[in-house]
CSV table of C-alpha atoms in Angstrom, one decimal:
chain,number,residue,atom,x,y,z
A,1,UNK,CA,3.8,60.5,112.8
A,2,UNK,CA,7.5,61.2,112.0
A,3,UNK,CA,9.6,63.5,114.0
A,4,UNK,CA,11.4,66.8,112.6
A,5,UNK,CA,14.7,67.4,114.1
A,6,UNK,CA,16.0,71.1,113.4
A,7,UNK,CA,19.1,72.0,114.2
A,8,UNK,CA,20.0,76.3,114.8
A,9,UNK,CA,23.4,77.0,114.0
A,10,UNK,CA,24.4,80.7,115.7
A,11,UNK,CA,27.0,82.8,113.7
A,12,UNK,CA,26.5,86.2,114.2
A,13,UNK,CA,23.1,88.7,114.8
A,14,UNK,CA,20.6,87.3,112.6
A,15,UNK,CA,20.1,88.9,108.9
A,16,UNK,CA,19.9,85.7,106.6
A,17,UNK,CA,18.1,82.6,107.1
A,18,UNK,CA,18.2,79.2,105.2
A,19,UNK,CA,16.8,75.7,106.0
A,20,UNK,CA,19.2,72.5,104.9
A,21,UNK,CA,17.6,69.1,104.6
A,22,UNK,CA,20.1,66.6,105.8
A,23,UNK,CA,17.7,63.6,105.7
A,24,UNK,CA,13.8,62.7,105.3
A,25,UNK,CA,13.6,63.6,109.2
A,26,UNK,CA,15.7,66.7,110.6
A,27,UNK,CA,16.5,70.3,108.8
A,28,UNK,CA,19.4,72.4,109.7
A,29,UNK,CA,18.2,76.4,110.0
A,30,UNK,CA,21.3,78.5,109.5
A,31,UNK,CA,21.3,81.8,110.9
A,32,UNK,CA,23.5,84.5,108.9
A,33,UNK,CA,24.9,87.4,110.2
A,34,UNK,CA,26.7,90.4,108.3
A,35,UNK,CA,30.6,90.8,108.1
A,36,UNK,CA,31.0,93.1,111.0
A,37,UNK,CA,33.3,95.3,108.4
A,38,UNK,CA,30.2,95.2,105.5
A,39,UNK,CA,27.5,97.2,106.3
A,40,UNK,CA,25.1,96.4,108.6
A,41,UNK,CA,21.4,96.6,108.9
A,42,UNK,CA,20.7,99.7,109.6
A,43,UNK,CA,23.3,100.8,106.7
A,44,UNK,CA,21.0,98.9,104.2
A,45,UNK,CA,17.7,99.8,105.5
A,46,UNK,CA,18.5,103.6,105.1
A,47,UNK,CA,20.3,103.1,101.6
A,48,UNK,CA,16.7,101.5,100.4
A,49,UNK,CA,15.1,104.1,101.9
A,50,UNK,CA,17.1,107.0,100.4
A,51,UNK,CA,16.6,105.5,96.5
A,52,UNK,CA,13.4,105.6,96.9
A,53,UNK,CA,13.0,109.1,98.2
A,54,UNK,CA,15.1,109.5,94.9
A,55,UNK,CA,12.7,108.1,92.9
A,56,UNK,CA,9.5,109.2,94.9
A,57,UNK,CA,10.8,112.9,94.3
A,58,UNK,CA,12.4,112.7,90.8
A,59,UNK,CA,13.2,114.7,88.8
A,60,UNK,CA,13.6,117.3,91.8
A,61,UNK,CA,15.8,115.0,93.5
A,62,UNK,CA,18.6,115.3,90.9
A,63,UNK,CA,19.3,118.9,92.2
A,64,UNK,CA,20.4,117.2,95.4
A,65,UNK,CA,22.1,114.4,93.6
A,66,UNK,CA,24.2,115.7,91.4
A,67,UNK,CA,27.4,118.0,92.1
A,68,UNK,CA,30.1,119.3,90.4
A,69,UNK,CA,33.9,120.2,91.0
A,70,UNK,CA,36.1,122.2,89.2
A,71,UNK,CA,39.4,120.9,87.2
A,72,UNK,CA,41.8,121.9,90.3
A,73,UNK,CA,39.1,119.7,92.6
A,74,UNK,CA,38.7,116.8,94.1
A,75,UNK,CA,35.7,115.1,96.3
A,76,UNK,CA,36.4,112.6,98.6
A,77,UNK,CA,32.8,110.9,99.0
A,78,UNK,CA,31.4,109.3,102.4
A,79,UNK,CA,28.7,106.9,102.7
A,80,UNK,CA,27.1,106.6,106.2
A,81,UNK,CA,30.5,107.3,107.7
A,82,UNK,CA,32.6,104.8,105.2
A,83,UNK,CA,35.1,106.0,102.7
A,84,UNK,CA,33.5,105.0,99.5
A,85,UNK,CA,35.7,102.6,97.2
A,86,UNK,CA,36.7,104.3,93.9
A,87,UNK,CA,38.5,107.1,94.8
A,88,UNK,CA,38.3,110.5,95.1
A,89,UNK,CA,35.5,111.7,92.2
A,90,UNK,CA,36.1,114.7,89.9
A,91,UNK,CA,37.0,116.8,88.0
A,92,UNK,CA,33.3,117.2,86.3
A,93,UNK,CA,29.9,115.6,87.7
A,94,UNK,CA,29.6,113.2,90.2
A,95,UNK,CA,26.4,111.5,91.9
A,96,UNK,CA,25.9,111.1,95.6
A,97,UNK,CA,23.0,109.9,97.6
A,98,UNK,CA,21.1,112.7,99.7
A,99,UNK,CA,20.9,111.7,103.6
A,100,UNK,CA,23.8,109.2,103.8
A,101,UNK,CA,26.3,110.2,101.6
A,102,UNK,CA,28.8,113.3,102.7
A,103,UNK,CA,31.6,114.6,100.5
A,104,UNK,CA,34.6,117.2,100.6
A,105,UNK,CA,36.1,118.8,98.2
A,106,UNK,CA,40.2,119.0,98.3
A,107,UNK,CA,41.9,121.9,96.6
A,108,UNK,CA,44.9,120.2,94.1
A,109,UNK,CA,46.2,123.7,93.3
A,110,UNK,CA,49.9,125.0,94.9
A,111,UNK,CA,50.0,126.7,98.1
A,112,UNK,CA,52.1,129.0,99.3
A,113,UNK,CA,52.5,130.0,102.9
A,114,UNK,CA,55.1,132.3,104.8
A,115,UNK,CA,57.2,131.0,107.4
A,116,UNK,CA,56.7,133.5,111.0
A,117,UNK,CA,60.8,134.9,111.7
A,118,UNK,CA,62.3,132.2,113.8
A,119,UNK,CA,65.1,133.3,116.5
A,120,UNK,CA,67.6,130.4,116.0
A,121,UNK,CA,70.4,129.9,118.1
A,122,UNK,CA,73.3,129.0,115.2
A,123,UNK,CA,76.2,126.1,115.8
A,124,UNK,CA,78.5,128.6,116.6
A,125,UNK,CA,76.2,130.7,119.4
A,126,UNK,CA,74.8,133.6,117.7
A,127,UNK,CA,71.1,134.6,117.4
A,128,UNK,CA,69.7,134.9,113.8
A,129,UNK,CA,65.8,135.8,112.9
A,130,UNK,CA,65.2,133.9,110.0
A,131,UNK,CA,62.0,133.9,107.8
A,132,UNK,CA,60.9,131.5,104.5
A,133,UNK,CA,58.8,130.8,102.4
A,134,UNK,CA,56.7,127.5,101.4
A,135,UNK,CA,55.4,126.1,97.9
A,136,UNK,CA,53.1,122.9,98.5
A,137,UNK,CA,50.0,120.5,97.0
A,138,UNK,CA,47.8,118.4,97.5
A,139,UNK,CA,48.9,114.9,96.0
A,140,UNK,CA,46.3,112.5,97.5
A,141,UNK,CA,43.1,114.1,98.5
A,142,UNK,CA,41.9,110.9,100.3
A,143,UNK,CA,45.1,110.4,103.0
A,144,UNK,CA,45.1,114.7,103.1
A,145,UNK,CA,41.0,113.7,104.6
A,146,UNK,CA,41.6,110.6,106.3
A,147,UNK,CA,44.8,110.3,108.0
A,148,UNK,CA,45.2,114.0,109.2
A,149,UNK,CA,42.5,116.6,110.3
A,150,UNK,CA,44.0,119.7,108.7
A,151,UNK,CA,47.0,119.3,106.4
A,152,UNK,CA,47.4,122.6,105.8
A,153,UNK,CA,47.6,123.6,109.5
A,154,UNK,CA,50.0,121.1,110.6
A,155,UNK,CA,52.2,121.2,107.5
A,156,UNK,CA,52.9,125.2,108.8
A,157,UNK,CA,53.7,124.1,112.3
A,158,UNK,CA,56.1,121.7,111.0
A,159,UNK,CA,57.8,124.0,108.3
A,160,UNK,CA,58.3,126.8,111.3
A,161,UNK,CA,59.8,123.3,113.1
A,162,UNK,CA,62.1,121.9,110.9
A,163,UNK,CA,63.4,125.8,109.8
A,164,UNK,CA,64.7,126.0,113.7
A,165,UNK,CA,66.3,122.1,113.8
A,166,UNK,CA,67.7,122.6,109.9
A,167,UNK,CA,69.5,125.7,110.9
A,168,UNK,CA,70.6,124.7,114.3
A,169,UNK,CA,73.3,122.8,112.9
A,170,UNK,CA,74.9,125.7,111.0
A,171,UNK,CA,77.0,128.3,111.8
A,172,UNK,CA,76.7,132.1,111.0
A,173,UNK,CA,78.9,131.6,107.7
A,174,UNK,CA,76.6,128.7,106.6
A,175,UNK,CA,73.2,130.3,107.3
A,176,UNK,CA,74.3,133.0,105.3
A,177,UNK,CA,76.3,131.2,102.3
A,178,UNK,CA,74.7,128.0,102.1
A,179,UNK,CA,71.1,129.5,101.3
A,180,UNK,CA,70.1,126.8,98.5
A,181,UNK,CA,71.4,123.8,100.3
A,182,UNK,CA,69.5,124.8,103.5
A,183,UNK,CA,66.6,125.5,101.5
A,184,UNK,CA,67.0,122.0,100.0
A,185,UNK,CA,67.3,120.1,103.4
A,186,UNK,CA,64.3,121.5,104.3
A,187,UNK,CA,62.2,120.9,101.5
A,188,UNK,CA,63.6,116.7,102.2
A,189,UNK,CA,63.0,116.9,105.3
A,190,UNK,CA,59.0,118.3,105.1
A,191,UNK,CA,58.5,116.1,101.8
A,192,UNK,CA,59.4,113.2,103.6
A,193,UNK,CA,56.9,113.9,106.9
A,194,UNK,CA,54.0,115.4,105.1
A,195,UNK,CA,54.4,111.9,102.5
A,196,UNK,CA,51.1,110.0,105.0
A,197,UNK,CA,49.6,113.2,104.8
A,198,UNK,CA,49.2,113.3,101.3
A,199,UNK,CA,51.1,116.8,100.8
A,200,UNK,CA,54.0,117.4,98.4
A,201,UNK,CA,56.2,120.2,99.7
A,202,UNK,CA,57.5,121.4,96.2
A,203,UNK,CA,59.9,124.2,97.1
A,204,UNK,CA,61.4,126.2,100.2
A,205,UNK,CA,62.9,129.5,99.8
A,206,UNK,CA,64.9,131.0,102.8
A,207,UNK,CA,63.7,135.0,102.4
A,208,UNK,CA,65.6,136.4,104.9
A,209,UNK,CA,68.3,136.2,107.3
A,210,UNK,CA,68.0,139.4,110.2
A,211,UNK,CA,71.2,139.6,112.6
A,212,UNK,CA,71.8,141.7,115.3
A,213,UNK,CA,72.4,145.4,115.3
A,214,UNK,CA,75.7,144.8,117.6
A,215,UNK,CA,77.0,142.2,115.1
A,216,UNK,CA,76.1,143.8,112.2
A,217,UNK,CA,78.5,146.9,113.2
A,218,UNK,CA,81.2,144.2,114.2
A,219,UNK,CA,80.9,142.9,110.6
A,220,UNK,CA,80.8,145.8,109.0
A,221,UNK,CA,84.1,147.3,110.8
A,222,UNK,CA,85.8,143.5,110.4
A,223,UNK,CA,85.2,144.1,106.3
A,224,UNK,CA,86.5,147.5,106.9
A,225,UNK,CA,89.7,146.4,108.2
A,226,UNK,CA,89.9,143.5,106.2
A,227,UNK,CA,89.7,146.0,102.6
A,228,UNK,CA,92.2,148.6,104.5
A,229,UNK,CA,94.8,145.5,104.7
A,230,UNK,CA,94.2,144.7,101.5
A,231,UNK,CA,94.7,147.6,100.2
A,232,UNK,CA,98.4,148.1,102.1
A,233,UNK,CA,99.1,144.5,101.1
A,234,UNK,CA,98.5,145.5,96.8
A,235,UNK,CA,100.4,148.7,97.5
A,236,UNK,CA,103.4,146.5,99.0
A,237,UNK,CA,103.4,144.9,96.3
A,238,UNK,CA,103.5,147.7,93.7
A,239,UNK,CA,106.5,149.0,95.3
A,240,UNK,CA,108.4,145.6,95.8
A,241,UNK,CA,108.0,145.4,92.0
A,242,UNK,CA,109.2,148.8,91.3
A,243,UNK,CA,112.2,148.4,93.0
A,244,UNK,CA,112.9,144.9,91.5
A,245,UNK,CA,112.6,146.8,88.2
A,246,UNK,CA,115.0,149.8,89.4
A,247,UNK,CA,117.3,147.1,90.6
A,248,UNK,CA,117.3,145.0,87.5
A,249,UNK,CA,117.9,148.4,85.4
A,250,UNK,CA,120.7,149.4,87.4
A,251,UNK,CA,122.0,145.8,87.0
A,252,UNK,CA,122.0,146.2,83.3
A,253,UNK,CA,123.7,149.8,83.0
A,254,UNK,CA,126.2,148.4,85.2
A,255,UNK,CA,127.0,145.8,82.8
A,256,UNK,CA,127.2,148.1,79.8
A,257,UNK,CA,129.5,151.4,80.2
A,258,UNK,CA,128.2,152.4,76.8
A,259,UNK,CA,124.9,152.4,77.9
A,260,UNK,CA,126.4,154.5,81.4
A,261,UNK,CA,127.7,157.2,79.0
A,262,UNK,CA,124.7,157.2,76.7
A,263,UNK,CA,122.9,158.1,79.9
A,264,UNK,CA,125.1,160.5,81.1
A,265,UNK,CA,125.0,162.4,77.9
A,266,UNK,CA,121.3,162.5,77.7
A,267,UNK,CA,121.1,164.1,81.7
A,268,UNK,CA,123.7,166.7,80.5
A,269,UNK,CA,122.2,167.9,77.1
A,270,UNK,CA,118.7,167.9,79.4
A,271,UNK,CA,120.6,170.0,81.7
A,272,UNK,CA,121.6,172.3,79.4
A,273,UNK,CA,118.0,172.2,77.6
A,274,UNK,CA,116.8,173.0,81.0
A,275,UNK,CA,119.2,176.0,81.6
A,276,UNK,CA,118.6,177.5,78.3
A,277,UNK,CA,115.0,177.5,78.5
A,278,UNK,CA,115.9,179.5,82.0
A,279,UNK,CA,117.9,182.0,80.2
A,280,UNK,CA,115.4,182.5,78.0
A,281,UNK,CA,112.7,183.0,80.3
A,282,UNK,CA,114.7,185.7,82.2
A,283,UNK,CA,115.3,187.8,79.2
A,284,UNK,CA,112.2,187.8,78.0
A,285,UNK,CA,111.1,189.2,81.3
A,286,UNK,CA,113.7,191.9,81.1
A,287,UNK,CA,112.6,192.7,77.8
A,288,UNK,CA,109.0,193.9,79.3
A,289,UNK,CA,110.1,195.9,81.9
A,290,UNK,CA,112.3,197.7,80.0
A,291,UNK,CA,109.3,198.7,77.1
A,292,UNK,CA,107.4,202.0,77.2
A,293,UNK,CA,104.2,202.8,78.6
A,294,UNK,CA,102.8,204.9,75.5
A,295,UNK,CA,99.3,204.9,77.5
A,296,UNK,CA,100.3,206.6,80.1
């Protein structure tokens, strides 16, 4: 009677099960178990199960089968809890298996989302209210699901967050000058954290920048003051170049007697234009008191 030797060899929890013959005499029974990232047994078991509910209940099983998303959608697909390989599915039709598979759909359109007024403290110690708004997408549905629990949440805390650090560093001049550069540091700054989250921050606006009542009159009276000394600065001016012109003519008639008597002349025949006009007028008035009142 001849002996059978058999060897187990243990790998993992049993699934699989081969015999090897390694001589006339002794088999070697190999015991498989799954890759613990694969799916396991229960994972297969219910996947067999679910096709053949499929095909038990076809054709009424394609109304749970088959879903659609629109052009500006995408569906990120889960199978018994596992991201299924492939991608997210859409736009169009897409198949999914009732009772293990679970999907979401991500919105691809551009959001836009107002920033609460912010009381920053500015580099140079004064207290602004400052409001924006915020222009973003979706650029990969599957991290915007996986790595983050709400995108669209957390990217508004951290917009309201980097508004207050971005305009910490600027002064009152800045915040209120420097509008597009703050607005592109921002939009850097949020592009570049909201990257693993799958979001692409396309545009930040700065709306509006509120000061305080008290500053706004010092302002306002500092621009008054500031146009007043203009104005006495251009009328300095106007004056220092009349006289340079009065001094430069007087230069000139100095230089030329001719022109001296030429001038002369033409004060004394306006002179005596002036006091004939005079005479004239006087006359004339003595002429009317002198008529007769043939009314009377």
């Amino acid at each position: 009677m001849k002996k059978v030797c058999v060897v187990f060899h243990l790998r993992a929890p049993c699934m699989e099960y081969h015999t090897t013959r390694k001589s006339s005499s002794c088999y070697e029974l190999h015991v498989m178990f799954p890759n613990p990232e694969g799916p396991g047994c229960c994972a297969i078991i219910l996947t067999i199960v679910s096709y053949l509910l499929i095909v038990a209940t076809f054709p009424f099983s394609l109304c749970m089968c088959i879903k659609v998303v629109q052009e500006y959608e995408r569906a990120v697909i889960f199978r018994l809890g596992r991201l299924l390989k492939g991608g997210a599915k859409g736009p169009g039709i897409f198949f999914v298996v009732p009772c293990i598979d679970s999907y979401r759909k991500v919105d691809l359109r551009t959001v836009s989302f107002d920033v609460p007024p912010q009381e920053v403290l500015s580099k140079d110690s004064v207290t602004v209210s400052v409001d924006a708004v915020v222009y973003y997408r979706v650029s990969n549905p599957m991290a915007a699901v996986c790595n983050i629990s709400d995108f669209s949440h957390s990217t508004r805390l951290l917009a309201a967050t980097t508004l207050r650090n971005v305009l910490g560093t600027k002064n009152l001049a800045e915040i209120l000058s420097e509008r597009e550069s703050i607005s592109h540091n921002m939009q850097s700054s949020l592009d570049e954290a909201t990257d693993p989250w799958g979001v692409k921050v396309e545009r930040v606006e700065i709306k509006d920048v509120r000061l305080p009542v008290q500053l706004q009159r010092a302002m306002a009276a500092e621009a008054e003051a500031a146009r007043e000394a203009r104005a006495k600065v251009i009328a300095a001016e106007g004056e220092q170049r009349a006289s340079r012109a009065l001094k430069e003519a007087a230069e000139v008639i100095s230089e030329s007697p001719a022109a001296l008597q030429h001038n002369q002349d033409n004060n004394g025949s306006n002179e005596w234009g002036l006091k004939r006009l005079r005479y004239t007028n006087t006359s004339y008035k003595r002429n009317i008191k002198g008529t007769p009142n043939f009314n009377m």
